[in-house]
mmCIF file of C-alpha atoms in Angstrom:
data_model
loop_
_atom_site.group_PDB
_atom_site.id
_atom_site.type_symbol
_atom_site.label_atom_id
_atom_site.label_comp_id
_atom_site.label_asym_id
_atom_site.label_seq_id
_atom_site.Cartn_x
_atom_site.Cartn_y
_atom_site.Cartn_z
ATOM 1 C CA MET O 571 57.520 31.594 44.778
ATOM 2 C CA LYS O 572 55.961 32.784 41.554
ATOM 3 C CA LEU O 573 58.541 30.858 39.554
ATOM 4 C CA ASN O 574 57.845 27.646 41.495
ATOM 5 C CA SER O 575 54.113 28.114 41.006
ATOM 6 C CA ILE O 576 54.561 28.533 37.251
ATOM 7 C CA LEU O 577 56.710 25.384 37.058
ATOM 8 C CA VAL O 578 54.144 23.325 38.984
ATOM 9 C CA LYS O 579 51.311 24.494 36.714
ATOM 10 C CA SER O 580 53.362 23.723 33.616
ATOM 11 C CA LEU O 581 54.106 20.237 34.924
ATOM 12 C CA VAL O 582 50.412 19.565 35.597
ATOM 13 C CA ILE O 583 49.438 20.732 32.095
ATOM 14 C CA PHE O 584 52.127 18.518 30.537
ATOM 15 C CA VAL O 585 51.003 15.406 32.458
ATOM 16 C CA PHE O 586 47.320 16.096 31.609
ATOM 17 C CA ALA O 587 48.087 16.501 27.880
ATOM 18 C CA SER O 588 50.186 13.327 27.823
ATOM 19 C CA THR O 589 47.360 11.377 29.447
ATOM 20 C CA ILE O 590 44.845 12.551 26.835
ATOM 21 C CA LEU O 591 47.162 11.639 23.969
ATOM 22 C CA SER O 592 47.900 8.176 25.358
ATOM 23 C CA CYS O 593 44.170 7.457 25.854
ATOM 24 C CA GLY O 594 43.343 8.581 22.352
ATOM 25 C CA ASN O 595 45.638 6.023 20.727
ATOM 26 C CA LYS O 596 45.469 2.253 21.309
ATOM 27 C CA GLN O 597 48.711 0.335 21.690
ATOM 28 C CA ASN O 598 49.531 -3.169 20.683
ATOM 29 C CA GLY O 599 51.426 -5.706 22.766
ATOM 30 C CA ASP O 600 54.780 -4.154 21.774
ATOM 31 C CA GLY O 601 53.717 -0.778 23.104
ATOM 32 C CA LEU O 602 53.455 0.703 19.605
ATOM 33 C CA THR O 603 50.623 3.067 18.798
ATOM 34 C CA ASN O 604 47.944 1.548 16.533
ATOM 35 C CA THR O 605 46.184 4.362 14.710
ATOM 36 C CA ASP O 606 44.483 1.968 12.256
ATOM 37 C CA ALA O 607 42.464 0.072 14.880
ATOM 38 C CA LYS O 608 38.850 -0.575 13.870
ATOM 39 C CA PRO O 609 35.962 0.256 16.206
ATOM 40 C CA GLU O 610 35.126 -2.569 18.624
ATOM 41 C CA SER O 611 31.677 -3.138 17.096
ATOM 42 C CA GLU O 612 33.184 -3.463 13.612
ATOM 43 C CA ASN O 613 35.845 -5.898 14.793
ATOM 44 C CA THR O 614 33.198 -7.945 16.595
ATOM 45 C CA GLU O 615 31.101 -8.212 13.430
ATOM 46 C CA VAL O 616 34.094 -9.212 11.308
ATOM 47 C CA ASN O 617 35.201 -11.841 13.829
ATOM 48 C CA ALA O 618 31.664 -13.210 14.132
ATOM 49 C CA ASN O 619 31.407 -13.673 10.384
ATOM 50 C CA GLU O 620 34.858 -15.246 10.145
ATOM 51 C CA GLN O 621 34.321 -17.617 13.062
ATOM 52 C CA ALA O 622 30.653 -18.458 12.483
ATOM 53 C CA LYS O 623 30.125 -22.171 12.075
ATOM 54 C CA PRO O 624 26.681 -23.678 11.602
ATOM 55 C CA ASN O 625 25.176 -26.469 13.671
ATOM 56 C CA LEU O 626 25.161 -29.673 11.589
ATOM 57 C CA ILE O 627 23.543 -33.101 11.525
ATOM 58 C CA VAL O 628 24.243 -36.016 9.163
ATOM 59 C CA ILE O 629 21.163 -37.878 7.907
ATOM 60 C CA PRO O 630 20.602 -40.479 5.159
ATOM 61 C CA SER O 631 19.006 -39.243 1.950
ATOM 62 C CA ASP O 632 15.588 -40.415 0.818
ATOM 63 C CA GLU O 633 17.325 -42.426 -1.912
ATOM 64 C CA LEU O 634 19.383 -44.251 0.711
ATOM 65 C CA LEU O 635 16.345 -44.898 2.896
ATOM 66 C CA GLN O 636 14.500 -46.255 -0.119
ATOM 67 C CA LYS O 637 17.322 -48.711 -0.916
ATOM 68 C CA PHE O 638 16.744 -50.309 2.476
ATOM 69 C CA GLY O 639 12.956 -50.115 2.353
ATOM 70 C CA MET O 640 12.731 -47.392 4.981
ATOM 71 C CA LEU O 641 10.859 -44.806 2.919
ATOM 72 C CA LYS O 642 7.140 -45.191 2.341
ATOM 73 C CA GLU O 643 4.542 -43.060 0.609
ATOM 74 C CA GLU O 644 1.104 -42.452 2.068
ATOM 75 C CA GLU O 645 -1.897 -40.385 1.033
ATOM 76 C CA ALA O 646 -3.153 -37.846 3.566
ATOM 77 C CA GLN O 647 -5.882 -35.328 2.773
ATOM 78 C CA GLY O 648 -5.245 -35.709 -0.950
ATOM 79 C CA LYS O 649 -1.486 -35.199 -0.653
ATOM 80 C CA THR O 650 1.410 -37.625 -0.812
ATOM 81 C CA ILE O 651 3.495 -37.678 2.361
ATOM 82 C CA TYR O 652 6.714 -39.591 3.029
ATOM 83 C CA ILE O 653 7.204 -41.734 6.097
ATOM 84 C CA ARG O 654 10.877 -42.100 6.994
ATOM 85 C CA ASP O 655 12.093 -44.747 9.423
ATOM 86 C CA PHE O 656 15.553 -43.603 10.527
ATOM 87 C CA LYS O 657 15.769 -45.925 13.519
ATOM 88 C CA ARG O 658 15.236 -49.129 11.553
ATOM 89 C CA TYR O 659 17.541 -47.879 8.778
ATOM 90 C CA LEU O 660 20.444 -47.564 11.231
ATOM 91 C CA LEU O 661 19.798 -51.134 12.355
ATOM 92 C CA LYS O 662 19.448 -52.554 8.842
ATOM 93 C CA ASP O 663 22.384 -50.849 7.087
ATOM 94 C CA PRO O 664 25.599 -52.436 8.470
ATOM 95 C CA ASN O 665 27.810 -49.605 7.159
ATOM 96 C CA ALA O 666 25.684 -46.620 8.134
ATOM 97 C CA LYS O 667 27.109 -46.006 11.606
ATOM 98 C CA PHE O 668 30.725 -46.274 10.428
ATOM 99 C CA ILE O 669 30.269 -43.951 7.455
ATOM 100 C CA ILE O 670 28.257 -41.376 9.425
ATOM 101 C CA ALA O 671 30.819 -41.511 12.259
ATOM 102 C CA SER O 672 33.631 -40.798 9.767
ATOM 103 C CA ILE O 673 31.787 -37.749 8.407
ATOM 104 C CA GLN O 674 31.082 -36.515 11.930
ATOM 105 C CA SER O 675 34.714 -36.936 12.931
ATOM 106 C CA SER O 676 35.930 -34.849 9.985
ATOM 107 C CA PHE O 677 33.631 -31.943 10.820
ATOM 108 C CA ILE O 678 34.186 -32.114 14.581
ATOM 109 C CA LYS O 679 37.952 -31.812 14.003
ATOM 110 C CA ALA O 680 37.227 -28.665 11.985
ATOM 111 C CA GLY O 681 35.340 -27.194 14.955
ATOM 112 C CA PHE O 682 31.772 -27.547 13.679
ATOM 113 C CA PRO O 683 29.001 -28.091 16.265
ATOM 114 C CA LEU O 684 27.442 -31.435 15.356
ATOM 115 C CA ASN O 685 24.399 -33.419 16.491
ATOM 116 C CA ASP O 686 24.379 -37.219 16.465
ATOM 117 C CA LEU O 687 21.512 -38.823 14.542
ATOM 118 C CA GLU O 688 21.325 -42.018 16.587
ATOM 119 C CA GLN O 689 21.396 -40.290 19.977
ATOM 120 C CA THR O 690 18.779 -37.777 18.872
ATOM 121 C CA LEU O 691 16.479 -40.554 17.688
ATOM 122 C CA LYS O 692 16.815 -42.252 21.069
ATOM 123 C CA SER O 693 15.540 -39.086 22.729
ATOM 124 C CA LEU O 694 12.344 -39.181 20.653
ATOM 125 C CA ASP O 695 9.571 -41.406 21.968
ATOM 126 C CA ASP O 696 7.976 -42.164 18.592
ATOM 127 C CA GLN O 697 8.773 -41.653 14.927
ATOM 128 C CA GLU O 698 5.390 -40.092 14.308
ATOM 129 C CA ILE O 699 3.138 -37.872 16.418
ATOM 130 C CA VAL O 700 -0.391 -36.820 15.630
ATOM 131 C CA ASP O 701 -1.899 -33.508 16.704
ATOM 132 C CA ASP O 702 -5.094 -34.535 18.546
ATOM 133 C CA VAL O 703 -7.006 -31.460 17.435
ATOM 134 C CA ASP O 704 -6.029 -31.139 13.789
ATOM 135 C CA ASN O 705 -4.945 -34.705 12.993
ATOM 136 C CA ILE O 706 -1.719 -33.379 11.484
ATOM 137 C CA GLN O 707 0.949 -36.024 11.012
ATOM 138 C CA LYS O 708 4.649 -35.398 11.395
ATOM 139 C CA ASP O 709 7.146 -37.840 10.003
ATOM 140 C CA ALA O 710 10.480 -38.659 11.571
ATOM 141 C CA LYS O 711 12.432 -36.069 9.569
ATOM 142 C CA THR O 712 10.226 -33.164 10.670
ATOM 143 C CA MET O 713 10.411 -34.322 14.284
ATOM 144 C CA LEU O 714 14.161 -34.803 14.065
ATOM 145 C CA LEU O 715 14.897 -31.367 12.636
ATOM 146 C CA THR O 716 12.469 -29.619 14.991
ATOM 147 C CA THR O 717 14.114 -31.325 17.973
ATOM 148 C CA VAL O 718 17.704 -30.662 16.948
ATOM 149 C CA GLY O 719 17.263 -27.328 15.166
ATOM 150 C CA PRO O 720 20.328 -27.634 12.885
ATOM 151 C CA ASP O 721 21.400 -24.846 10.558
ATOM 152 C CA ILE O 722 22.683 -27.187 7.859
ATOM 153 C CA ILE O 723 21.740 -30.794 7.074
ATOM 154 C CA LEU O 724 24.500 -33.033 5.694
ATOM 155 C CA GLU O 725 22.482 -35.423 3.523
ATOM 156 C CA LEU O 726 24.303 -38.640 2.674
ATOM 157 C CA ASP O 727 23.835 -41.073 -0.195
ATOM 158 C CA TYR O 728 26.406 -43.800 -0.825
ATOM 159 C CA ASP O 729 27.046 -47.124 -2.538
ATOM 160 C CA LEU O 730 29.709 -49.552 -1.327
ATOM 161 C CA LYS O 731 30.862 -52.316 -3.684
ATOM 162 C CA SER O 732 33.199 -55.235 -3.026
ATOM 163 C CA ASP O 733 35.533 -56.757 -5.594
ATOM 164 C CA TYR O 734 35.218 -60.478 -4.896
ATOM 165 C CA LYS O 735 37.970 -61.287 -7.397
ATOM 166 C CA SER O 736 40.615 -59.362 -5.447
ATOM 167 C CA ARG O 737 42.789 -61.097 -2.847
ATOM 168 C CA ASN O 738 41.925 -58.764 0.012
ATOM 169 C CA LEU O 739 38.286 -58.268 -1.060
ATOM 170 C CA SER O 740 38.934 -54.624 -1.952
ATOM 171 C CA LYS O 741 36.020 -52.196 -1.885
ATOM 172 C CA SER O 742 35.069 -49.055 -3.777
ATOM 173 C CA LEU O 743 32.910 -46.235 -2.454
ATOM 174 C CA SER O 744 30.660 -43.895 -4.410
ATOM 175 C CA TYR O 745 29.031 -41.176 -2.368
ATOM 176 C CA THR O 746 27.259 -37.820 -2.462
ATOM 177 C CA LEU O 747 27.164 -35.439 0.469
ATOM 178 C CA ARG O 748 24.904 -32.405 0.153
ATOM 179 C CA GLY O 749 24.773 -29.457 2.521
ATOM 180 C CA ILE O 750 21.141 -28.314 2.767
ATOM 181 C CA ASP O 751 19.786 -25.259 4.579
ATOM 182 C CA ALA O 752 17.451 -26.784 7.175
ATOM 183 C CA PHE O 753 15.190 -23.712 7.061
ATOM 184 C CA SER O 754 14.856 -23.022 3.329
ATOM 185 C CA ASN O 755 15.746 -26.509 1.930
ATOM 186 C CA LYS O 756 18.265 -24.887 -0.416
ATOM 187 C CA VAL O 757 21.281 -26.968 -1.429
ATOM 188 C CA VAL O 758 24.278 -24.844 -0.435
ATOM 189 C CA ALA O 759 27.201 -27.252 -0.967
ATOM 190 C CA THR O 760 27.828 -30.597 -2.665
ATOM 191 C CA ILE O 761 30.689 -33.082 -2.958
ATOM 192 C CA GLN O 762 30.668 -36.487 -4.600
ATOM 193 C CA GLN O 763 33.020 -39.230 -5.692
ATOM 194 C CA THR O 764 32.522 -42.319 -7.820
ATOM 195 C CA GLY O 765 34.422 -45.565 -7.371
ATOM 196 C CA PHE O 766 36.845 -44.299 -4.712
ATOM 197 C CA LYS O 767 39.386 -46.949 -3.654
ATOM 198 C CA ASN O 768 41.925 -47.088 -0.873
ATOM 199 C CA ASP O 769 45.220 -48.879 -1.578
ATOM 200 C CA LYS O 770 45.776 -49.482 2.124
ATOM 201 C CA ALA O 771 45.020 -52.826 3.727
ATOM 202 C CA ASP O 772 42.377 -51.153 5.899
ATOM 203 C CA ASN O 773 39.592 -50.557 3.400
ATOM 204 C CA ASP O 774 36.439 -50.860 5.518
ATOM 205 C CA SER O 775 33.539 -48.464 4.867
ATOM 206 C CA GLY O 776 34.527 -45.953 7.554
ATOM 207 C CA SER O 777 38.158 -45.744 6.420
ATOM 208 C CA LEU O 778 37.116 -45.319 2.790
ATOM 209 C CA MET O 779 34.719 -42.533 3.731
ATOM 210 C CA LYS O 780 37.394 -40.715 5.735
ATOM 211 C CA SER O 781 40.002 -41.017 2.960
ATOM 212 C CA ALA O 782 37.521 -39.835 0.337
ATOM 213 C CA LEU O 783 36.461 -36.860 2.451
ATOM 214 C CA ASP O 784 40.047 -35.826 3.121
ATOM 215 C CA GLN O 785 40.457 -35.106 -0.593
ATOM 216 C CA ASP O 786 37.434 -32.858 -1.063
ATOM 217 C CA ILE O 787 36.183 -31.634 2.282
ATOM 218 C CA ALA O 788 38.153 -28.378 2.446
ATOM 219 C CA ASN O 789 36.192 -26.728 -0.369
ATOM 220 C CA PHE O 790 32.941 -28.221 0.914
ATOM 221 C CA LYS O 791 33.448 -26.709 4.365
ATOM 222 C CA LYS O 792 34.387 -23.397 2.773
ATOM 223 C CA GLN O 793 31.077 -23.336 0.872
ATOM 224 C CA ILE O 794 29.127 -24.060 4.064
ATOM 225 C CA THR O 795 30.850 -21.451 6.213
ATOM 226 C CA GLY O 796 30.563 -18.879 3.422
ATOM 227 C CA TYR O 797 26.839 -19.503 3.121
ATOM 228 C CA PHE O 798 26.341 -19.381 6.891
ATOM 229 C CA GLY O 799 28.291 -16.128 7.092
ATOM 230 C CA ASP O 800 25.786 -14.688 4.616
ATOM 231 C CA ILE O 801 22.940 -15.848 6.885
ATOM 232 C CA ILE O 802 24.546 -14.137 9.873
ATOM 233 C CA LYS O 803 24.684 -10.857 7.946
ATOM 234 C CA LYS O 804 21.393 -10.999 6.038
ATOM 235 C CA GLY O 805 19.195 -13.271 8.172
ATOM 236 C CA ARG O 806 17.909 -16.779 7.478
ATOM 237 C CA GLU O 807 15.198 -17.554 4.931
ATOM 238 C CA ILE O 808 11.787 -18.993 5.796
ATOM 239 C CA THR O 809 8.319 -19.172 4.233
ATOM 240 C CA VAL O 810 5.286 -17.512 5.839
ATOM 241 C CA ARG O 811 1.690 -18.571 5.208
ATOM 242 C CA VAL O 812 -1.372 -16.876 6.705
ATOM 243 C CA ALA O 813 -4.701 -18.498 5.801
ATOM 244 C CA ILE O 814 -8.339 -18.062 6.825
ATOM 245 C CA ASP O 815 -9.789 -21.282 8.210
ATOM 246 C CA LYS O 816 -12.449 -23.119 6.222
ATOM 247 C CA GLY O 817 -16.001 -22.029 7.011
ATOM 248 C CA ILE O 818 -14.960 -18.637 8.405
ATOM 249 C CA LYS O 819 -16.758 -15.789 6.626
ATOM 250 C CA MET O 820 -13.833 -13.427 6.273
ATOM 251 C CA SER O 821 -11.704 -12.069 3.453
ATOM 252 C CA MET O 822 -8.146 -10.790 3.368
ATOM 253 C CA ASP O 823 -9.631 -7.661 1.783
ATOM 254 C CA ASP O 824 -11.772 -6.898 4.859
ATOM 255 C CA ASP O 825 -10.723 -3.980 7.061
ATOM 256 C CA CYS O 826 -9.099 -4.701 10.405
ATOM 257 C CA LEU O 827 -9.234 -2.448 13.483
ATOM 258 C CA GLU O 828 -6.378 -0.203 12.412
ATOM 259 C CA GLY O 829 -8.006 0.737 9.093
ATOM 260 C CA ASP O 830 -5.901 -1.356 6.687
ATOM 261 C CA THR O 831 -7.140 -4.531 5.096
ATOM 262 C CA TYR O 832 -5.899 -7.724 6.697
ATOM 263 C CA ALA O 833 -3.634 -8.313 3.703
ATOM 264 C CA ASP O 834 -2.121 -4.813 3.841
ATOM 265 C CA TRP O 835 -1.620 -5.033 7.601
ATOM 266 C CA ILE O 836 0.241 -8.359 7.305
ATOM 267 C CA ILE O 837 2.404 -7.107 4.439
ATOM 268 C CA ASP O 838 3.300 -3.970 6.421
ATOM 269 C CA TYR O 839 4.255 -6.173 9.377
ATOM 270 C CA LEU O 840 6.670 -8.142 7.208
ATOM 271 C CA LYS O 841 8.196 -4.936 5.873
ATOM 272 C CA LYS O 842 8.963 -3.795 9.423
ATOM 273 C CA HIS O 843 9.972 -7.076 11.054
ATOM 274 C CA THR O 844 12.056 -8.852 8.425
ATOM 275 C CA GLN O 845 15.767 -8.228 7.896
ATOM 276 C CA LYS O 846 15.921 -5.110 5.706
ATOM 277 C CA GLY O 847 12.352 -5.769 4.559
ATOM 278 C CA ALA O 848 13.369 -8.870 2.595
ATOM 279 C CA TYR O 849 10.466 -11.059 1.471
ATOM 280 C CA LYS O 850 8.662 -12.171 -1.695
ATOM 281 C CA LEU O 851 4.860 -12.261 -1.885
ATOM 282 C CA GLU O 852 4.065 -15.334 -3.946
ATOM 283 C CA ARG O 853 0.326 -15.827 -3.399
ATOM 284 C CA ASN O 854 -2.350 -13.239 -2.523
ATOM 285 C CA THR O 855 -5.965 -14.464 -2.529
ATOM 286 C CA ASP O 856 -9.136 -13.712 -0.568
ATOM 287 C CA THR O 857 -8.292 -16.476 1.901
ATOM 288 C CA GLU O 858 -4.500 -16.724 1.933
ATOM 289 C CA LEU O 859 -1.192 -14.874 1.832
ATOM 290 C CA PHE O 860 1.974 -16.848 1.093
ATOM 291 C CA PHE O 861 5.510 -15.425 1.237
ATOM 292 C CA ARG O 862 8.852 -16.941 0.226
ATOM 293 C CA ASN O 863 12.417 -15.796 0.896
ATOM 294 C CA VAL O 864 11.378 -14.126 4.140
ATOM 295 C CA ARG O 865 14.576 -13.105 5.927
ATOM 296 C CA ILE O 866 14.351 -13.227 9.726
ATOM 297 C CA LYS O 867 16.926 -12.686 12.449
ATOM 298 C CA THR O 868 18.977 -15.704 13.502
ATOM 299 C CA LEU O 869 18.978 -15.273 17.298
ATOM 300 C CA ASN O 870 16.772 -14.104 20.140
ATOM 301 C CA GLU O 871 18.072 -11.501 22.589
ATOM 302 C CA ASP O 872 19.142 -14.287 24.985
ATOM 303 C CA GLY O 873 21.248 -15.908 22.247
ATOM 304 C CA THR O 874 18.887 -18.826 21.537
ATOM 305 C CA GLN O 875 17.903 -19.709 17.988
ATOM 306 C CA TYR O 876 15.095 -17.679 16.400
ATOM 307 C CA SER O 877 12.969 -19.922 14.174
ATOM 308 C CA ALA O 878 9.949 -19.768 11.910
ATOM 309 C CA TYR O 879 7.807 -20.729 14.908
ATOM 310 C CA ASP O 880 9.081 -17.709 16.842
ATOM 311 C CA PHE O 881 8.383 -15.404 13.916
ATOM 312 C CA ALA O 882 4.862 -16.843 13.567
ATOM 313 C CA LYS O 883 4.295 -16.454 17.307
ATOM 314 C CA ASP O 884 5.257 -12.770 17.182
ATOM 315 C CA LEU O 885 3.136 -12.190 14.061
ATOM 316 C CA LYS O 886 0.123 -13.938 15.637
ATOM 317 C CA LYS O 887 0.278 -11.813 18.790
ATOM 318 C CA ALA O 888 0.566 -8.596 16.798
ATOM 319 C CA MET O 889 -2.181 -9.641 14.374
ATOM 320 C CA ASP O 890 -4.635 -10.626 17.116
ATOM 321 C CA LYS O 891 -4.048 -7.346 18.923
ATOM 322 C CA GLY O 892 -3.844 -5.056 15.905
ATOM 323 C CA CYS O 893 -6.743 -6.550 13.954
ATOM 324 C CA GLY O 894 -8.917 -7.954 16.737
ATOM 325 C CA MET O 895 -8.915 -11.515 15.419
ATOM 326 C CA LYS O 896 -8.448 -15.022 16.756
ATOM 327 C CA SER O 897 -5.708 -17.050 15.149
ATOM 328 C CA LYS O 898 -3.598 -20.129 15.769
ATOM 329 C CA ASN O 899 0.090 -20.750 15.230
ATOM 330 C CA LYS O 900 0.257 -24.108 13.437
ATOM 331 C CA THR O 901 3.936 -23.948 12.486
ATOM 332 C CA GLN O 902 5.603 -27.370 12.469
ATOM 333 C CA GLY O 903 8.925 -27.321 10.637
ATOM 334 C CA LEU O 904 11.955 -25.126 11.219
ATOM 335 C CA GLY O 905 11.449 -22.899 8.205
ATOM 336 C CA ASP O 906 7.706 -22.794 7.459
ATOM 337 C CA ALA O 907 5.670 -20.325 9.499
ATOM 338 C CA TYR O 908 1.944 -21.086 9.302
ATOM 339 C CA ILE O 909 -0.896 -19.134 10.935
ATOM 340 C CA VAL O 910 -4.602 -19.967 10.597
ATOM 341 C CA ILE O 911 -7.179 -17.234 11.229
ATOM 342 C CA LYS O 912 -10.076 -18.671 13.215
ATOM 343 C CA GLY O 913 -12.363 -15.627 13.248
ATOM 344 C CA MET O 914 -12.927 -12.332 15.023
#
């Protein structure tokens, strides 16, 4: 009996030890132990950076709009503003839809999320809206980008020429495609070709654009995904402006409720709520603080995009509560947070 009891106990200990060892080592599909496996969180981060692809939209450049008379300058409050008419441009330029469609097709095949310019414009009621209270005018580009919320703008400029002396009326295409950060307006990638020709019989504008892109697009896409991977890790860049409204007798050097000056309180907020405290104070006056290169998170907790408006909204709430003031979030674009202090 004692011998049997000892054998049973030994068997239990052996099974228990084997279970612990098997749980402590992950196995691959072949049943082999993988002792070099990375932690799940680390693998997730690596995969996210490798697979991250920005949301894109193709739009005509200002130079292209100007060629077709769809870019106008106006004076507003002493500043020059540009009025862009994307809808009429698409109707007036006979090649626009074909060339833009070719660019879209190339990026869609590569797995990039892409918004369609024409369909987005159809969803907008007007090309301009005016804020009834502040008489602030938005042009079509601001409205477009705010509606779509792209990460990267693919800005197109092109020139299509026909050789009337050739038998098949051959064409040549010169184009520039720039990848621009929609939040910071930084140019992050560029490709261009001059006088590209296609020896095939099918040499319409769309086919030329596709053939030209096939030669150079690999490096262009690599630049974009590399830049976006950096955004995922470090946060996206925006500007932040906090200004005291005209006629309000306040100064950024006045003390707020928590003892700091308004300026110090706002700067401390940015230190705590930006990605690794990344920001650059560019202007510090009695009535205004202006920051560039402010790095903010890319997503909300629910996975939706976190924008300059969201950052300004959070800053406004904290500022009103912490300093006992009244302020207004007047942010318009994707990457320019703007708060106006209205008083105490």
